mmCIF file of C-alpha atoms in Angstrom:
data_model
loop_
_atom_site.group_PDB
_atom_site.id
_atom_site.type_symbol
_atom_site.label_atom_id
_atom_site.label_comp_id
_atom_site.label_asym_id
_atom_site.label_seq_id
_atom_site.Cartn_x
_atom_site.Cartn_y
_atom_site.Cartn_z
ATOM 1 C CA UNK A 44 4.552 -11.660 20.166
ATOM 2 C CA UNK A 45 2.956 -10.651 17.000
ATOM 3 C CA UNK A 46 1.030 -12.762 15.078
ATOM 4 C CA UNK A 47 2.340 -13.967 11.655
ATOM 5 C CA UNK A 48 0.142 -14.209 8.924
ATOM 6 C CA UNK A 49 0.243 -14.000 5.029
ATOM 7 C CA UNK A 50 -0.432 -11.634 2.037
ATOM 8 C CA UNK A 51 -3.854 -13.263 1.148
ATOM 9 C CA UNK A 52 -4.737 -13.310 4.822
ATOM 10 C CA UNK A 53 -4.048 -9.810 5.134
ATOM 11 C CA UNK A 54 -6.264 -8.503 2.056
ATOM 12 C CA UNK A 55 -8.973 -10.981 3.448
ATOM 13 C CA UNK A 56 -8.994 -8.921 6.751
ATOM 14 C CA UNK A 57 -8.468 -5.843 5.006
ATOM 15 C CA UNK A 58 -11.718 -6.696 2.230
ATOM 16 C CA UNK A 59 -13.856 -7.741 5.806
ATOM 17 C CA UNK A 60 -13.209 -3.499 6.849
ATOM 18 C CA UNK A 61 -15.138 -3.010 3.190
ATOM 19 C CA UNK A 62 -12.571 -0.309 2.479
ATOM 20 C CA UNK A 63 -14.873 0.450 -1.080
ATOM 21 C CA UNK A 64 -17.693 1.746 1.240
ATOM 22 C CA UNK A 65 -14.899 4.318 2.962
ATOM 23 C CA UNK A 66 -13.987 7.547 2.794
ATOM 24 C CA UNK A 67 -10.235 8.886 3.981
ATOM 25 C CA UNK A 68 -8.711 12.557 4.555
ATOM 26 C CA UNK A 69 -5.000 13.252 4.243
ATOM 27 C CA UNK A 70 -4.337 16.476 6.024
ATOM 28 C CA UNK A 71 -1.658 18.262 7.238
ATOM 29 C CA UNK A 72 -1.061 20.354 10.059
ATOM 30 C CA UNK A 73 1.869 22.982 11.112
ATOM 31 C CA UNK A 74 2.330 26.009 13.452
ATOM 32 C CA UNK A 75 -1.961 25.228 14.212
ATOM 33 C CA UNK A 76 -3.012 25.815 10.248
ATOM 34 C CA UNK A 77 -4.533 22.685 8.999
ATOM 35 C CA UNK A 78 -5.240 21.921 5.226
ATOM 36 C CA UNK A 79 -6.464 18.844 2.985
ATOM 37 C CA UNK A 80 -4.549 17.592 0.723
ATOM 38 C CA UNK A 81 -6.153 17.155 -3.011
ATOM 39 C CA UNK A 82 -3.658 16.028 -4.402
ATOM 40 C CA UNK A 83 -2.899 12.455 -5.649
ATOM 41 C CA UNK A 84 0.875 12.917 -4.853
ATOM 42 C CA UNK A 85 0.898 11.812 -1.432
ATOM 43 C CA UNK A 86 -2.075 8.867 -1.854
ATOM 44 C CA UNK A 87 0.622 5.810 -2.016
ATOM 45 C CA UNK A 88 2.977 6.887 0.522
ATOM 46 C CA UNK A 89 -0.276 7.753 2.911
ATOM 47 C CA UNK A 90 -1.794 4.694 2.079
ATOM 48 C CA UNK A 91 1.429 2.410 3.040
ATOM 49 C CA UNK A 92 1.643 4.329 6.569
ATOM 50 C CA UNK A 93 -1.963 3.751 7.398
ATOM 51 C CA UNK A 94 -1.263 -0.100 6.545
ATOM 52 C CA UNK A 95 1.697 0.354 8.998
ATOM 53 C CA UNK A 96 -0.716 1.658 11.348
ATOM 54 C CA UNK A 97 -2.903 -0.952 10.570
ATOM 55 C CA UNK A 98 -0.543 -3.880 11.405
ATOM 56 C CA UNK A 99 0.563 -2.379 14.757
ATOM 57 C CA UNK A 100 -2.984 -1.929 15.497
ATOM 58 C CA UNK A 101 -3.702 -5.376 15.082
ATOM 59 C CA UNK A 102 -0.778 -6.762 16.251
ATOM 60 C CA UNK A 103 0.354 -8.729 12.855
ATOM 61 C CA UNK A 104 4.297 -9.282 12.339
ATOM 62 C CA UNK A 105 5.821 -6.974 10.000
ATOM 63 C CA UNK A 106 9.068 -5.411 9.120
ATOM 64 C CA UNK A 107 10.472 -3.148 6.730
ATOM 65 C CA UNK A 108 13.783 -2.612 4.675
ATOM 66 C CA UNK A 109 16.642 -0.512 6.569
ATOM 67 C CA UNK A 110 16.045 1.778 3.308
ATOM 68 C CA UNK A 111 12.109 2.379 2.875
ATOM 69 C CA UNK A 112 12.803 3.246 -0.346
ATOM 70 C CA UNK A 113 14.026 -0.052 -0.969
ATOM 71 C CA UNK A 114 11.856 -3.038 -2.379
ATOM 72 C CA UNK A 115 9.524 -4.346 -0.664
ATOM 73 C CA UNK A 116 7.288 -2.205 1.391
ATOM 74 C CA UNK A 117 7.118 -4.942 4.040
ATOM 75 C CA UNK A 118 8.008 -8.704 5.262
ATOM 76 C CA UNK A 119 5.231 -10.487 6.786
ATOM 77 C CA UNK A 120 7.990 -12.841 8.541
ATOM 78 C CA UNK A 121 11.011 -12.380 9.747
ATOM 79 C CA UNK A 122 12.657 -15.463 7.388
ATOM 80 C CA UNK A 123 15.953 -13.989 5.477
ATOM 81 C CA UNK A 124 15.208 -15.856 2.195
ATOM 82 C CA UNK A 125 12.934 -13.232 0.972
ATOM 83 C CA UNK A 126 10.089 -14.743 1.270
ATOM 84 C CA UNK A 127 6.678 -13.023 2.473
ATOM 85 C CA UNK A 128 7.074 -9.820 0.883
ATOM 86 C CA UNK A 129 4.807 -7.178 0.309
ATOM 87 C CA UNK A 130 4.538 -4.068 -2.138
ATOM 88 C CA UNK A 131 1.909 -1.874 -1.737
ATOM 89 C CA UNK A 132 0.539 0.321 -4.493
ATOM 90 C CA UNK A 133 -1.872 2.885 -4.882
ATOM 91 C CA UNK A 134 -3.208 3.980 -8.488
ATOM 92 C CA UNK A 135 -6.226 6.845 -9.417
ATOM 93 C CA UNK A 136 -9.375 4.649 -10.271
ATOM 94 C CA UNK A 137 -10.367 7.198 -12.869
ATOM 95 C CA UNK A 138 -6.777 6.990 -14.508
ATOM 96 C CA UNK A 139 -4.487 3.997 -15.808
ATOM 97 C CA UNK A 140 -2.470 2.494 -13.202
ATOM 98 C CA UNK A 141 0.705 3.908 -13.611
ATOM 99 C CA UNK A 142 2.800 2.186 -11.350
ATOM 100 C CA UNK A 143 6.153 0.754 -12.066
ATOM 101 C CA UNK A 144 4.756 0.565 -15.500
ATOM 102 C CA UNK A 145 6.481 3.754 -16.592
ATOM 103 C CA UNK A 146 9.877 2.441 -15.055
ATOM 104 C CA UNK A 147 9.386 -1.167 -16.605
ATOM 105 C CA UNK A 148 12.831 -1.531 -18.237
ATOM 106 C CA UNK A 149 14.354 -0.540 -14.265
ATOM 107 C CA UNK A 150 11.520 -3.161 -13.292
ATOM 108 C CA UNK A 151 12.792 -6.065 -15.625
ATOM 109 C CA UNK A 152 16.412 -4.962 -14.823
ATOM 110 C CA UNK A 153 16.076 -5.390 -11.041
ATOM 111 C CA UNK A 154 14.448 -8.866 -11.702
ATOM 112 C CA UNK A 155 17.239 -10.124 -13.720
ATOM 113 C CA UNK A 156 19.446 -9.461 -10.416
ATOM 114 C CA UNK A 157 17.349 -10.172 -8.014
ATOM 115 C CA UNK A 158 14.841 -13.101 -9.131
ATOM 116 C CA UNK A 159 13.028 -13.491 -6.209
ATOM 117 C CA UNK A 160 11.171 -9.738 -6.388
ATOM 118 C CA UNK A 161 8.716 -11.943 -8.326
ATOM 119 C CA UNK A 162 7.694 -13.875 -5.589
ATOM 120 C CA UNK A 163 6.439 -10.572 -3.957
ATOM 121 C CA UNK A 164 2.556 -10.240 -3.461
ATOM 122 C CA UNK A 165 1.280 -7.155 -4.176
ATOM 123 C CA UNK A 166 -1.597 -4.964 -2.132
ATOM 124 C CA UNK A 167 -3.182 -2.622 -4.851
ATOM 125 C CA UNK A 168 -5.530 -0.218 -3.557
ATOM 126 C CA UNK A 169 -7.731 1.575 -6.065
ATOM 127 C CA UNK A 170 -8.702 5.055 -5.204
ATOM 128 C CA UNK A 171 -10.735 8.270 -6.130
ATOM 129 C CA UNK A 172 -10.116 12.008 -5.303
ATOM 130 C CA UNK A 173 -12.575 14.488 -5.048
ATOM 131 C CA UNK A 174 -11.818 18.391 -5.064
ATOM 132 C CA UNK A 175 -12.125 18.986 -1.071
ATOM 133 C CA UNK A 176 -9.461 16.233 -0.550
ATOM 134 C CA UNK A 177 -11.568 13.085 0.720
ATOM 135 C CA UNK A 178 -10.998 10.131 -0.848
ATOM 136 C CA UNK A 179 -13.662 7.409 -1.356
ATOM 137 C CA UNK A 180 -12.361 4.089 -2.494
ATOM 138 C CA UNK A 181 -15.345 3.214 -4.857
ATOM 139 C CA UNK A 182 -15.941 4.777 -7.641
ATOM 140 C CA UNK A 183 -19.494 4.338 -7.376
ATOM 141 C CA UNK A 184 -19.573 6.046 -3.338
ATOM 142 C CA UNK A 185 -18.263 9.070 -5.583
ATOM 143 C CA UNK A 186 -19.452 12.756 -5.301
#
């Protein structure tokens, strides 16, 4: 059986792999051609499969929406109140973080329907991109 734990336990194990001292590739791969990708289009979505990865790894209790595209990303427990919910989000550190901020009035809408989105916790992950497609996630480990 997995083990259940919560948002602030999860970024406490996730700070202890010192993720700002990292470096990550996104690549893809078809008919045996293989490229890096340089782009900050596919950081988020990237990002929330690795943390997939991550929990399955580690053996931590998760599930997900039937609709991924639905909020949230994840529940850390399997209660049906909506309680223990997790968005993850991804933003350029050399930019603003753009995020949901550009769809606030869909934002404030949703919470006026569905109240308990604010309970959510939130996994930001600051990143920076580099022109061959690695991705350090301090600033000051960039190249």
């Amino acid at each position: 059986m997995a083990n259940k734990i919560t948002a602030q336990e999860l970024f406490t194990k996730l700070n202890n792999l010192h993720l700002e001292k990292k470096f990550g590739v996104i690549s893809f791969n078809l008919a045996g051609i293989s490229v890096k990708i340089n782009t900050t289009d596919t950081v988020g979505i990237t990002l929330q499969a690795w943390l997939k990865q991550y929990l399955i790894d580690n053996d931590i209790y998760f599930s997900e929406p039937a609709n991924t595209q639905e909020f949230p990303d994840f529940f850390l427990d399997n209660n049906e109140t909506y309680r223990h919910m997790l968005e993850v989000k991804a933003f350029n550190y050399n930019a603003t973080p753009a995020f949901d901020i550009a769809n606030f009035e869909s934002y404030c809408s949703s919470v006026q329907k569905k109240p308990y989105r604010l309970d959510a916790d939130y996994l930001i992950f600051g990143y920076v991109m580099n022109n061959f497609g690695d991705y350090p996630f301090n600033r000051d480990n960039y190249v």
